[in-house]
Coordinates of N, CA and C in Angstrom, one line a residue:
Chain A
X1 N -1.5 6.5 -18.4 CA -2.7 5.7 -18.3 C -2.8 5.3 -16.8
X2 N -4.1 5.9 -16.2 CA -4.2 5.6 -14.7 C -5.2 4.2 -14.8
X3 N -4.6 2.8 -14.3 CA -5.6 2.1 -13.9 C -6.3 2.4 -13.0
X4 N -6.6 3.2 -12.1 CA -7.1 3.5 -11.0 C -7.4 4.5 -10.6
X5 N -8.6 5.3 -10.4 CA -8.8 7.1 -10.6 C -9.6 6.9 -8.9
X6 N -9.2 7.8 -8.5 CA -10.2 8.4 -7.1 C -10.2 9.6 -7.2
X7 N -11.9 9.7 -6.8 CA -12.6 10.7 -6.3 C -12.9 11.0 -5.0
X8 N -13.2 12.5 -4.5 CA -12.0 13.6 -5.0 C -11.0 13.3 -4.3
X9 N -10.1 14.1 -4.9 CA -8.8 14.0 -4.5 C -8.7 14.9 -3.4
X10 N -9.2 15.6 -2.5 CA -9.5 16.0 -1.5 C -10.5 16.6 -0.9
X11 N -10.8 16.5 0.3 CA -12.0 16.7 0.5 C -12.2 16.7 1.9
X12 N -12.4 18.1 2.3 CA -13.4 18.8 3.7 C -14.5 18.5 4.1
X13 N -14.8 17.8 5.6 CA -16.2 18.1 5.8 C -16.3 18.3 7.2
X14 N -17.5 18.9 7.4 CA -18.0 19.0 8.8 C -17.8 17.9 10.0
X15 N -17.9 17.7 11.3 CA -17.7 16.5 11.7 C -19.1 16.1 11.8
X16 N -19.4 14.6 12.1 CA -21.0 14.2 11.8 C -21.5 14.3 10.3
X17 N -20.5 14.1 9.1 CA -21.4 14.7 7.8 C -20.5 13.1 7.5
X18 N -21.4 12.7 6.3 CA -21.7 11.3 5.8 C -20.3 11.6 4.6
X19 N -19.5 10.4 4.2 CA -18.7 11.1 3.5 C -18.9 9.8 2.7
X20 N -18.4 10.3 1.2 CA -17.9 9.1 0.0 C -17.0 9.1 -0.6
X21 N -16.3 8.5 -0.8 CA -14.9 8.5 -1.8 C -15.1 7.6 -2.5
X22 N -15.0 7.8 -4.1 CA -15.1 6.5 -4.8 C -14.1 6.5 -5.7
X23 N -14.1 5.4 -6.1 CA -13.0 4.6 -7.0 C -13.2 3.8 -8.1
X24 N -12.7 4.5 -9.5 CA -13.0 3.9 -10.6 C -11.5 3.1 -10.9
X25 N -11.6 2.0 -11.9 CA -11.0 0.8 -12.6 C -11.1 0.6 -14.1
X26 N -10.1 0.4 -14.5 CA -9.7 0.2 -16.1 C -9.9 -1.5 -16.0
X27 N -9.1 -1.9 -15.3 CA -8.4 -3.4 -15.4 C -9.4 -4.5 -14.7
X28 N -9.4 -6.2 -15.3 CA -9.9 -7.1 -14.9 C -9.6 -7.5 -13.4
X29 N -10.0 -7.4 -12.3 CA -9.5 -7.0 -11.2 C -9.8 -8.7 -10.1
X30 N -9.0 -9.3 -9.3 CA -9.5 -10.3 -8.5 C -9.5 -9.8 -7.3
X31 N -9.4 -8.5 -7.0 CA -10.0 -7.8 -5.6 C -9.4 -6.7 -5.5
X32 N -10.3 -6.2 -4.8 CA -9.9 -3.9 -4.4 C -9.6 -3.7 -2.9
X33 N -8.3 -3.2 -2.8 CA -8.4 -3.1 -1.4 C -8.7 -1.7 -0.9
X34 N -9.3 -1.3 0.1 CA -9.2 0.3 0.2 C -8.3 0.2 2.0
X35 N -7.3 1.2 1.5 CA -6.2 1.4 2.8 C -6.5 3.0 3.5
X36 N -6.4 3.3 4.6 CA -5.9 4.5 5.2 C -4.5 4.6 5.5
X37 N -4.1 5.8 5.3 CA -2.8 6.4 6.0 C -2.8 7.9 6.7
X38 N -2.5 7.2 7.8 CA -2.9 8.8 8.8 C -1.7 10.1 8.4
X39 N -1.6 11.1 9.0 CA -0.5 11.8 9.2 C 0.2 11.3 9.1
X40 N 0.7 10.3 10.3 CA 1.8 10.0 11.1 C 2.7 8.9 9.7
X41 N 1.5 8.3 8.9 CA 2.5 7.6 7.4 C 2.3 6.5 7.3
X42 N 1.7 5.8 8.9 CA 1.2 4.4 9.2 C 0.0 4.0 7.8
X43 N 0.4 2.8 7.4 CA -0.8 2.3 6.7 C -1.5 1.2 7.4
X44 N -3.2 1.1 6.5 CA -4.0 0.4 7.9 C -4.4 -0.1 6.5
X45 N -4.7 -1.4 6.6 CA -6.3 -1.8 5.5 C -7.2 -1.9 6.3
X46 N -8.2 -1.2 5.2 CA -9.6 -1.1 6.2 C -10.1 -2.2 5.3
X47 N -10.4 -2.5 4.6 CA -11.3 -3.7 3.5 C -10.6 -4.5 2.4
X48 N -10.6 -5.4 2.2 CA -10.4 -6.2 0.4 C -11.9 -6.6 0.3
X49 N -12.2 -6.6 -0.8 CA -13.8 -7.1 -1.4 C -13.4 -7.4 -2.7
X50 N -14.1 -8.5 -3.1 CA -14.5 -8.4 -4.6 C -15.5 -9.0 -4.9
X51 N -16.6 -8.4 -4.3 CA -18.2 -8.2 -4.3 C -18.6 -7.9 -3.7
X52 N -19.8 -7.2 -3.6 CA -21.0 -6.7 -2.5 C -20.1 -5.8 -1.7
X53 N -20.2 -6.1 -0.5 CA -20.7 -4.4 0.4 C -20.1 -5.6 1.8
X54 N -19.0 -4.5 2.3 CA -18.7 -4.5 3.4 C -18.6 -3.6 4.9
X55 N -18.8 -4.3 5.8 CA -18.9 -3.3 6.9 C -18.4 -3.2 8.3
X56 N -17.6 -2.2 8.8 CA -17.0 -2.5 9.5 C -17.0 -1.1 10.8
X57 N -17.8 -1.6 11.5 CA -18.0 -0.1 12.4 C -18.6 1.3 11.8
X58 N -18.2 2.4 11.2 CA -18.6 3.4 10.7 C -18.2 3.4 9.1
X59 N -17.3 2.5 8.5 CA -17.1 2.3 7.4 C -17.8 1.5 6.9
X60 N -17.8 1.7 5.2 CA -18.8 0.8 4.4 C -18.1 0.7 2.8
X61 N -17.9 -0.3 2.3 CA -17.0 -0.5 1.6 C -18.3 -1.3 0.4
X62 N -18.5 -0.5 -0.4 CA -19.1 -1.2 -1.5 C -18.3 -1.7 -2.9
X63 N -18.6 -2.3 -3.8 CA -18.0 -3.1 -5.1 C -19.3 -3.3 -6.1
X64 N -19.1 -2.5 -7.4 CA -20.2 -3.1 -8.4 C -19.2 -3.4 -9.3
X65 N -18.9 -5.1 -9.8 CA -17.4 -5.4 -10.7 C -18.0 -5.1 -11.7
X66 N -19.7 -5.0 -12.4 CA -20.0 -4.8 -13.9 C -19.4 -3.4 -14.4
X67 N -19.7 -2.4 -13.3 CA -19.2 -1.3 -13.6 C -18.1 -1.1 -13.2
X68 N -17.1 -1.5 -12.8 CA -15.4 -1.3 -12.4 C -15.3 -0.2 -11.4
X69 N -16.2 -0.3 -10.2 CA -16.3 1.2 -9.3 C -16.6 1.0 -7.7
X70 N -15.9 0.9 -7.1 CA -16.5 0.5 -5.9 C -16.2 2.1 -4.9
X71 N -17.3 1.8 -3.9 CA -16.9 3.8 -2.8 C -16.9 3.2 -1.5
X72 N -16.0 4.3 -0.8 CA -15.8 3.8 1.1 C -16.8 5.1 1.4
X73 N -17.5 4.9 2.0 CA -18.6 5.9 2.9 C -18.1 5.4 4.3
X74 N -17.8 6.8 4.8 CA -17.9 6.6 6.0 C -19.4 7.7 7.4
X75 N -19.9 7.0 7.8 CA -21.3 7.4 8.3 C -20.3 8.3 9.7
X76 N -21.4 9.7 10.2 CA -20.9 9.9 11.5 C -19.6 10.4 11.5
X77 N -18.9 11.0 10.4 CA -17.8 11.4 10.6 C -17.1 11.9 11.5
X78 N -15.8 11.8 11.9 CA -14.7 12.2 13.1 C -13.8 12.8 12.9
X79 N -13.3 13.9 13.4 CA -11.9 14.5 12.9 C -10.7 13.4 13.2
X80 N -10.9 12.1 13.9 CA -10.0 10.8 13.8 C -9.9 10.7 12.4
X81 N -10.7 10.5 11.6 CA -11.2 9.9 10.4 C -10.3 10.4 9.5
X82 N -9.4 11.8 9.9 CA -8.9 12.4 8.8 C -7.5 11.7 8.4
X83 N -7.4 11.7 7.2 CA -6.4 10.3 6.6 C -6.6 11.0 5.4
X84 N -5.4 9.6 4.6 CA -5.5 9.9 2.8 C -5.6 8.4 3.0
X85 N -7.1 8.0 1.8 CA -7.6 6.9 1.8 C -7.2 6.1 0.4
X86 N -6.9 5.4 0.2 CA -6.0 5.2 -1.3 C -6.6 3.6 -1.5
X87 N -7.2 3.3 -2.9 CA -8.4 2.6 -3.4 C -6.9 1.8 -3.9
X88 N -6.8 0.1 -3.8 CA -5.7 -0.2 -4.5 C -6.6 -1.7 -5.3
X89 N -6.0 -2.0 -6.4 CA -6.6 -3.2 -7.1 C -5.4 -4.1 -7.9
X90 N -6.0 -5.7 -7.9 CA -4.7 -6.5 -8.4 C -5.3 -7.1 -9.6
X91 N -4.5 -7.2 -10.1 CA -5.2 -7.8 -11.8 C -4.7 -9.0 -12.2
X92 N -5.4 -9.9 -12.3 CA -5.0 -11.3 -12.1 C -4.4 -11.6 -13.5
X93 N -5.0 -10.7 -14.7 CA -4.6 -10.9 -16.1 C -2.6 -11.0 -15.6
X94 N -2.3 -9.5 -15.0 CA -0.7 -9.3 -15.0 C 0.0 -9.7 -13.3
X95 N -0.2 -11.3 -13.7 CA 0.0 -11.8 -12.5 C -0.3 -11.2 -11.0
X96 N -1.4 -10.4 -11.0 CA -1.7 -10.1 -9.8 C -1.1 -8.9 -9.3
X97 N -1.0 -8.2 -10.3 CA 0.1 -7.2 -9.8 C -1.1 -5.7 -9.4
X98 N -0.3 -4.9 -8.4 CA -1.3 -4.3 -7.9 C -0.9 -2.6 -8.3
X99 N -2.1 -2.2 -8.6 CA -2.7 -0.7 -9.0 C -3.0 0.0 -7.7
X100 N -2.3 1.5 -7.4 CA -3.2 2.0 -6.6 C -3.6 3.2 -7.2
X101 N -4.5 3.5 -6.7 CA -4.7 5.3 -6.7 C -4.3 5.9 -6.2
X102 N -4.5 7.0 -6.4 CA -3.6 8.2 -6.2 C -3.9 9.5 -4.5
X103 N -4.8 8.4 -4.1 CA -5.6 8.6 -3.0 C -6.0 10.0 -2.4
X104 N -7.4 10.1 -1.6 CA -8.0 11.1 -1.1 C -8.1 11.3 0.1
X105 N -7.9 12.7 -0.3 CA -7.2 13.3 1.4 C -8.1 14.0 2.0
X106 N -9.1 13.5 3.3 CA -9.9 13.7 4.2 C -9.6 14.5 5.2
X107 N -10.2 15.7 5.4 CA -10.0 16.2 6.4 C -11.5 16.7 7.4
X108 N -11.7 15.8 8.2 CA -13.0 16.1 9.1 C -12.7 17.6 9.9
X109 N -13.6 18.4 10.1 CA -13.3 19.2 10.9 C -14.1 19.9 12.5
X110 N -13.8 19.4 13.4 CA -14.4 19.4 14.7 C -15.6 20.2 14.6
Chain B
X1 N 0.5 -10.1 18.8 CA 1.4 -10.0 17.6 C 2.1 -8.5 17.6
X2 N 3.4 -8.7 17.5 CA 3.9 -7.1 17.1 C 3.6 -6.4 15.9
X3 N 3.2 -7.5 14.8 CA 3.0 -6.4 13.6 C 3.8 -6.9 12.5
X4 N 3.9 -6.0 11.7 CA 5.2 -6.1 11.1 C 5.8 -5.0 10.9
X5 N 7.8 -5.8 11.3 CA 8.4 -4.9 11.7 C 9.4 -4.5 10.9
X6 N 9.9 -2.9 10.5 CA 10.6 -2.5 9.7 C 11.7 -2.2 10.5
X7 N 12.5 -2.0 9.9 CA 13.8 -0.9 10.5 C 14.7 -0.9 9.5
X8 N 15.4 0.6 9.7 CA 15.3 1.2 10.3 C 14.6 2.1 9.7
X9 N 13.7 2.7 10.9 CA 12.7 3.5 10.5 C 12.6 4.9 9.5
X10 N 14.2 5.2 10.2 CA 15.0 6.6 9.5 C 16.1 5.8 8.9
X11 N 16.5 6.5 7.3 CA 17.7 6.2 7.4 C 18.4 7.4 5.9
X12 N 19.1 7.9 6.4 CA 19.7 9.0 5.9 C 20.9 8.6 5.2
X13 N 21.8 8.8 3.8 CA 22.7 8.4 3.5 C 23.1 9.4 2.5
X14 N 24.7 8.9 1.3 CA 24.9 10.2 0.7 C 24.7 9.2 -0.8
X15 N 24.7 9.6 -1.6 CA 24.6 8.7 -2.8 C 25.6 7.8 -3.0
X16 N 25.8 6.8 -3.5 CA 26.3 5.8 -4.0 C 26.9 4.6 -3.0
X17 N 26.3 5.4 -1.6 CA 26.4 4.0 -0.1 C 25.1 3.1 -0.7
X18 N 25.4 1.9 -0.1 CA 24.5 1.0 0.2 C 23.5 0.9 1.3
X19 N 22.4 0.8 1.0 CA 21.5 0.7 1.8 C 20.9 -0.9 1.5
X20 N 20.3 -0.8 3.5 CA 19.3 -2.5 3.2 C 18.5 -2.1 4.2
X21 N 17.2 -2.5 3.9 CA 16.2 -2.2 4.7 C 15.7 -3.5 5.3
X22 N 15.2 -3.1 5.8 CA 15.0 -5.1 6.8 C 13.4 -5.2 7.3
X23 N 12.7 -6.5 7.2 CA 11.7 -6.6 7.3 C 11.0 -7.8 7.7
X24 N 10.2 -7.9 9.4 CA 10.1 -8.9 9.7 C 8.4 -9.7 9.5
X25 N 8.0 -10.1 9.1 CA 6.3 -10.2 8.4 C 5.8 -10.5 10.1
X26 N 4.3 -10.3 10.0 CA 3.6 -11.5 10.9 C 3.7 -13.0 11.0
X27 N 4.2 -13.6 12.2 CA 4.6 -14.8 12.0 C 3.8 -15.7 11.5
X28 N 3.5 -16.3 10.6 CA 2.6 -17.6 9.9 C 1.7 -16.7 8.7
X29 N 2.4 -15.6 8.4 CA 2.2 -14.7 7.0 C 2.5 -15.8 5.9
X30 N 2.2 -16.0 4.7 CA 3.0 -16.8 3.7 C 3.5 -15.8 2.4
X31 N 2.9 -14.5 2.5 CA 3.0 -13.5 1.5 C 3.8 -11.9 2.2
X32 N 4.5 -11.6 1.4 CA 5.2 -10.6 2.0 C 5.5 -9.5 0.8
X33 N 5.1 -8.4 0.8 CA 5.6 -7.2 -0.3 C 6.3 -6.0 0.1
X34 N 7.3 -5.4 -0.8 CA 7.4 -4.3 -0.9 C 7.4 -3.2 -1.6
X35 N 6.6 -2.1 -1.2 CA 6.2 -1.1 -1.7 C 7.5 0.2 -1.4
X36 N 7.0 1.2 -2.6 CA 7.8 2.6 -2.2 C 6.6 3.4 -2.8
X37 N 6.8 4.4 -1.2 CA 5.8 5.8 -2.1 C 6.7 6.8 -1.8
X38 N 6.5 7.6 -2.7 CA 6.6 8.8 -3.3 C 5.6 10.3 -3.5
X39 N 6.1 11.1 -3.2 CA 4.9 12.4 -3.5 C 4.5 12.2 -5.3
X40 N 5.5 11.9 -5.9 CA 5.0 11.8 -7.5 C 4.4 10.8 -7.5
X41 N 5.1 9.6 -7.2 CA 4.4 8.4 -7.9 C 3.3 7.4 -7.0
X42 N 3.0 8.3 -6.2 CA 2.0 7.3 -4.9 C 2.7 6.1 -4.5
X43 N 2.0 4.9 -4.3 CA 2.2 3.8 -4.0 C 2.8 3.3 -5.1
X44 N 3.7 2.3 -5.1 CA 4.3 1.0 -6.3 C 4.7 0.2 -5.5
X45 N 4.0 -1.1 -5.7 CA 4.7 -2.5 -5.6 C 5.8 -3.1 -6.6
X46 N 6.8 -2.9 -5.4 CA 7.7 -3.6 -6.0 C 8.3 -4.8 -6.2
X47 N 8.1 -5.5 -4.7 CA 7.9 -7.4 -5.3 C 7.4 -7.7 -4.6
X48 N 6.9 -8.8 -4.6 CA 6.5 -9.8 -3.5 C 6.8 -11.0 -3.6
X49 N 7.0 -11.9 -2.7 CA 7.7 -13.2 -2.1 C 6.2 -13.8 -1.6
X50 N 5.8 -15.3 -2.2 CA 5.0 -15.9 -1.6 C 5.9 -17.6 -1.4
X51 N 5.4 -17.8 0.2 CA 6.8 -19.2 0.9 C 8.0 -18.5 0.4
X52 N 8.4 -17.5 0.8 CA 9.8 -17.2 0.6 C 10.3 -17.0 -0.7
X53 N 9.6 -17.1 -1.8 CA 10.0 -17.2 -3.4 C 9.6 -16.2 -3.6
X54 N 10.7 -15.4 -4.7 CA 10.0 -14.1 -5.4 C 8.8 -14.4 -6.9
X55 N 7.6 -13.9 -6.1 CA 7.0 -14.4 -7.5 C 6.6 -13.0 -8.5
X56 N 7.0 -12.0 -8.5 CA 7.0 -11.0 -9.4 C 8.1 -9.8 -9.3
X57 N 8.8 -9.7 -9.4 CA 9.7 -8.5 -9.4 C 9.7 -7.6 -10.4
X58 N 8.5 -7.2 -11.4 CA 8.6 -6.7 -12.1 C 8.4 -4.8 -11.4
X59 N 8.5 -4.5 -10.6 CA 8.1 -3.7 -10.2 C 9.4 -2.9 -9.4
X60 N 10.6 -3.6 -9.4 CA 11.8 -3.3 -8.9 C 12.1 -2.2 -10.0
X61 N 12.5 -1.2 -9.8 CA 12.9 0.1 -10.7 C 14.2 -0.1 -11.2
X62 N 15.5 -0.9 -11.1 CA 16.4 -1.2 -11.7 C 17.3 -2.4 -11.1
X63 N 18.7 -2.6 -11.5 CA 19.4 -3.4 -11.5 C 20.2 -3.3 -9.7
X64 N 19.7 -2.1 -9.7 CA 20.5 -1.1 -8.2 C 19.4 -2.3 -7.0
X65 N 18.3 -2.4 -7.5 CA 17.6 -2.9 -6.5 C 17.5 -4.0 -6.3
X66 N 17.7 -4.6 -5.4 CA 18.0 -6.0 -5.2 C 16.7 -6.2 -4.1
X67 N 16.3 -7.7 -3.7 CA 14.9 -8.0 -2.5 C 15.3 -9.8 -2.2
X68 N 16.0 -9.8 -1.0 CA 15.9 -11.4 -0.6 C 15.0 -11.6 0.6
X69 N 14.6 -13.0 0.5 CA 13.9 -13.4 1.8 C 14.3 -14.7 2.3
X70 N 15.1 -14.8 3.5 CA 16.2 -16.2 3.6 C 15.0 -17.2 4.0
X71 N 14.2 -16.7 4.5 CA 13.4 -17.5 5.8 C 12.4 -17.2 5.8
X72 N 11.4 -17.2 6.3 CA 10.2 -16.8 6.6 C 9.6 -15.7 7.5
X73 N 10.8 -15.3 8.2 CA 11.2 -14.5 9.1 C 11.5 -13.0 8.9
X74 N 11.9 -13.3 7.8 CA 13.0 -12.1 7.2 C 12.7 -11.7 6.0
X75 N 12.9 -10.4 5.0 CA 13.3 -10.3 4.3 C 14.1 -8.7 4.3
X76 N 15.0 -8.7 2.7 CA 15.7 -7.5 2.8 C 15.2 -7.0 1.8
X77 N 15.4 -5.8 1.8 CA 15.6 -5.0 0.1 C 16.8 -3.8 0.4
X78 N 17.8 -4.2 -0.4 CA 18.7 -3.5 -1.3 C 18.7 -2.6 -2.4
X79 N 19.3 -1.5 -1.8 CA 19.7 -0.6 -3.3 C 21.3 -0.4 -3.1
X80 N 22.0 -0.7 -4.3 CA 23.7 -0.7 -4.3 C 23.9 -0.2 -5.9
X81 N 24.6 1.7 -5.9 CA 24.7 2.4 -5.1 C 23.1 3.1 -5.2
X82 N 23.2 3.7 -4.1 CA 22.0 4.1 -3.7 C 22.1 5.9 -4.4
X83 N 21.0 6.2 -5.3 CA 20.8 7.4 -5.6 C 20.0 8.4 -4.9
X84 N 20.3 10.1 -5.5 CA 19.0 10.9 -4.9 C 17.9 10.4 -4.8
X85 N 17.3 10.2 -6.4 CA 16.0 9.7 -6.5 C 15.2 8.4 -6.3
X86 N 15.9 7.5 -5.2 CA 15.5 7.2 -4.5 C 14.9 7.1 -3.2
X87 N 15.3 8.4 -2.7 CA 14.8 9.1 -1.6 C 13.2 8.8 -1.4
X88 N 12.3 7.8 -0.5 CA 11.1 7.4 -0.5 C 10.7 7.0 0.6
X89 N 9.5 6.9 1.4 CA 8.9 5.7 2.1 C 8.9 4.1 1.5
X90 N 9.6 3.4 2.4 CA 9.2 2.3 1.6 C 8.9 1.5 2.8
X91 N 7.5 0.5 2.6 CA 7.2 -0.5 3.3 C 6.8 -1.3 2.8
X92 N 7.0 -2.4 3.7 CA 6.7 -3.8 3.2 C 5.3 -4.3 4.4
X93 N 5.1 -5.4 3.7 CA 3.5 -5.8 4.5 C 3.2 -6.9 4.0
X94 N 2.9 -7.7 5.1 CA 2.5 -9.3 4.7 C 1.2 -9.5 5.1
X95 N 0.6 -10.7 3.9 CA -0.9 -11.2 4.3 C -0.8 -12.7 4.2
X96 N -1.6 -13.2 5.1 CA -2.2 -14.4 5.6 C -1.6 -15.4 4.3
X97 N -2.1 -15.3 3.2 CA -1.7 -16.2 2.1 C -1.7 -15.6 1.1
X98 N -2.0 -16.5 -0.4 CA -1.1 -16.0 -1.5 C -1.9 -15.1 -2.2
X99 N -3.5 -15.4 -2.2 CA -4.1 -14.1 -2.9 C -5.2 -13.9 -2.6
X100 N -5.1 -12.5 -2.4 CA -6.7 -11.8 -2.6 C -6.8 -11.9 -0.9
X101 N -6.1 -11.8 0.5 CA -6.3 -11.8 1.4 C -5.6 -10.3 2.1
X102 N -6.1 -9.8 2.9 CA -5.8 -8.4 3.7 C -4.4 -8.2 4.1
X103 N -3.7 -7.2 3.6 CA -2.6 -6.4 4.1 C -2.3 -6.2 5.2
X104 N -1.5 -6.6 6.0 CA -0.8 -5.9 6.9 C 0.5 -4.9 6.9
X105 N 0.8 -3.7 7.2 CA 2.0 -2.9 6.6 C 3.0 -2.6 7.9
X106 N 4.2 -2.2 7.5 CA 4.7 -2.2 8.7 C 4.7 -0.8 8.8
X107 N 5.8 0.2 9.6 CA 5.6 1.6 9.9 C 6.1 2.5 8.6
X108 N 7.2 1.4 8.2 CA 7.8 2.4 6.6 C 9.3 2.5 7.0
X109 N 10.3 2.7 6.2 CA 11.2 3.2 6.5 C 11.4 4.6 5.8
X110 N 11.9 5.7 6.1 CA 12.1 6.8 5.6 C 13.6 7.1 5.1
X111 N 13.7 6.5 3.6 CA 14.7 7.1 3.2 C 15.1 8.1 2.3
X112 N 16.3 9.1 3.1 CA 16.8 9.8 2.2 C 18.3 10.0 1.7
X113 N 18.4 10.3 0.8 CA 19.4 9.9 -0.2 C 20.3 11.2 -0.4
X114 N 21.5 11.8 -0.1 CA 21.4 13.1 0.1 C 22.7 12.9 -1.6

């Protein structure tokens, strides 16, 4: 049983092409974080939300909690951009304990 | 701020040595975790320390794993003895307070377990 499914699990695109990755949820959730990890293994958080729509430079981090699904679009894509982006959530039911996904592996291509 | 800092970054061993991994948070962090990933099993949190107290260890994979945090400064995680299939990235990463606030991670330590 996956509490936490991302789409797709990998995924090519041109550079300048609009990208989405989204993230579905089983569990009662008190926030989603969505992280990058480059090559190199480094982790970064790009967002925590638990509502609406966040924005930060070329990233965009939405949340709908009725439907358990939130997606990271990133606008203007960059062969920087290319990471594995991994959707993670805590569930306050099991003390807060946290779910990730199984994350999606971006590769922009110049 | 440096971050947060792990070491040692590499660390290579034969099975049934002890290993401790070390881990310094952002200073005036109150929350601190450690994670292992794996090509199989992605990401798992394994415990987290909020003011220095362990408040969940349910995510520790056995008796072999041990996690202290003396100070606020510091914390360790132990495996005694240390097996193959523990061979992982594992990082730890602290946030601002106790919940629902942003991650910081450190670089990872790379262990393998020969």
């Amino acid at each position: 049983k996956n509490e936490v499914e991302q789409s797709p699990q990998n995924l090519t695109a041109q550079e300048g092409e609009f990208i989405t990755i989204n993230c579905s949820y089983s569990v009662g959730i008190s926030a989603l974080h969505w992280l990058q990890q480059h090559p190199g293994g480094g982790i970064v958080s790009l967002f925590m939300l638990s509502s609406g729509k966040k924005k930060h430079g070329r990233l965009i981090a939405t949340i709908n909690i009725q439907e358990k699904h939130s997606s990271l679009h990133i606008t203007a894509s960059h062969p920087r951009d290319s990471a594995v982006y991994i959707c993670a959530v805590r569930d306050p039911n099991t003390g807060n304990q946290f779910y990730f996904g199984t994350g999606t592996s971006l590769t922009v291509i110049p | 701020d440096a971050g947060v800092i792990q070491s040692p970054r590499h660390e290579v061993t034969e099975m049934g040595q002890e290993v401790t991994l070390r881990c310094k948070p952002i200073s005036g962090h109150n929350s601190l975790f450690w994670y292992r990933q794996t090509m199989m099993r992605g990401l798992e949190l394994l415990i987290y320390f909020n003011n220095n107290v362990p408040i969940d260890d349910s995510g520790m994979p056995e008796d072999r794993f041990s996690a202290k945090m003396p100070n606020a400064s510091f914390s360790t995680l132990k495996i005694q003895p240390s097996e193959p299939r523990d061979s992982a990235v594992y990082f730890c990463a602290s946030s601002p307070g106790h919940n629902n606030e942003k991650l910081f991670f450190g670089s990872g330590t790379q262990l393998s377990v020969l």
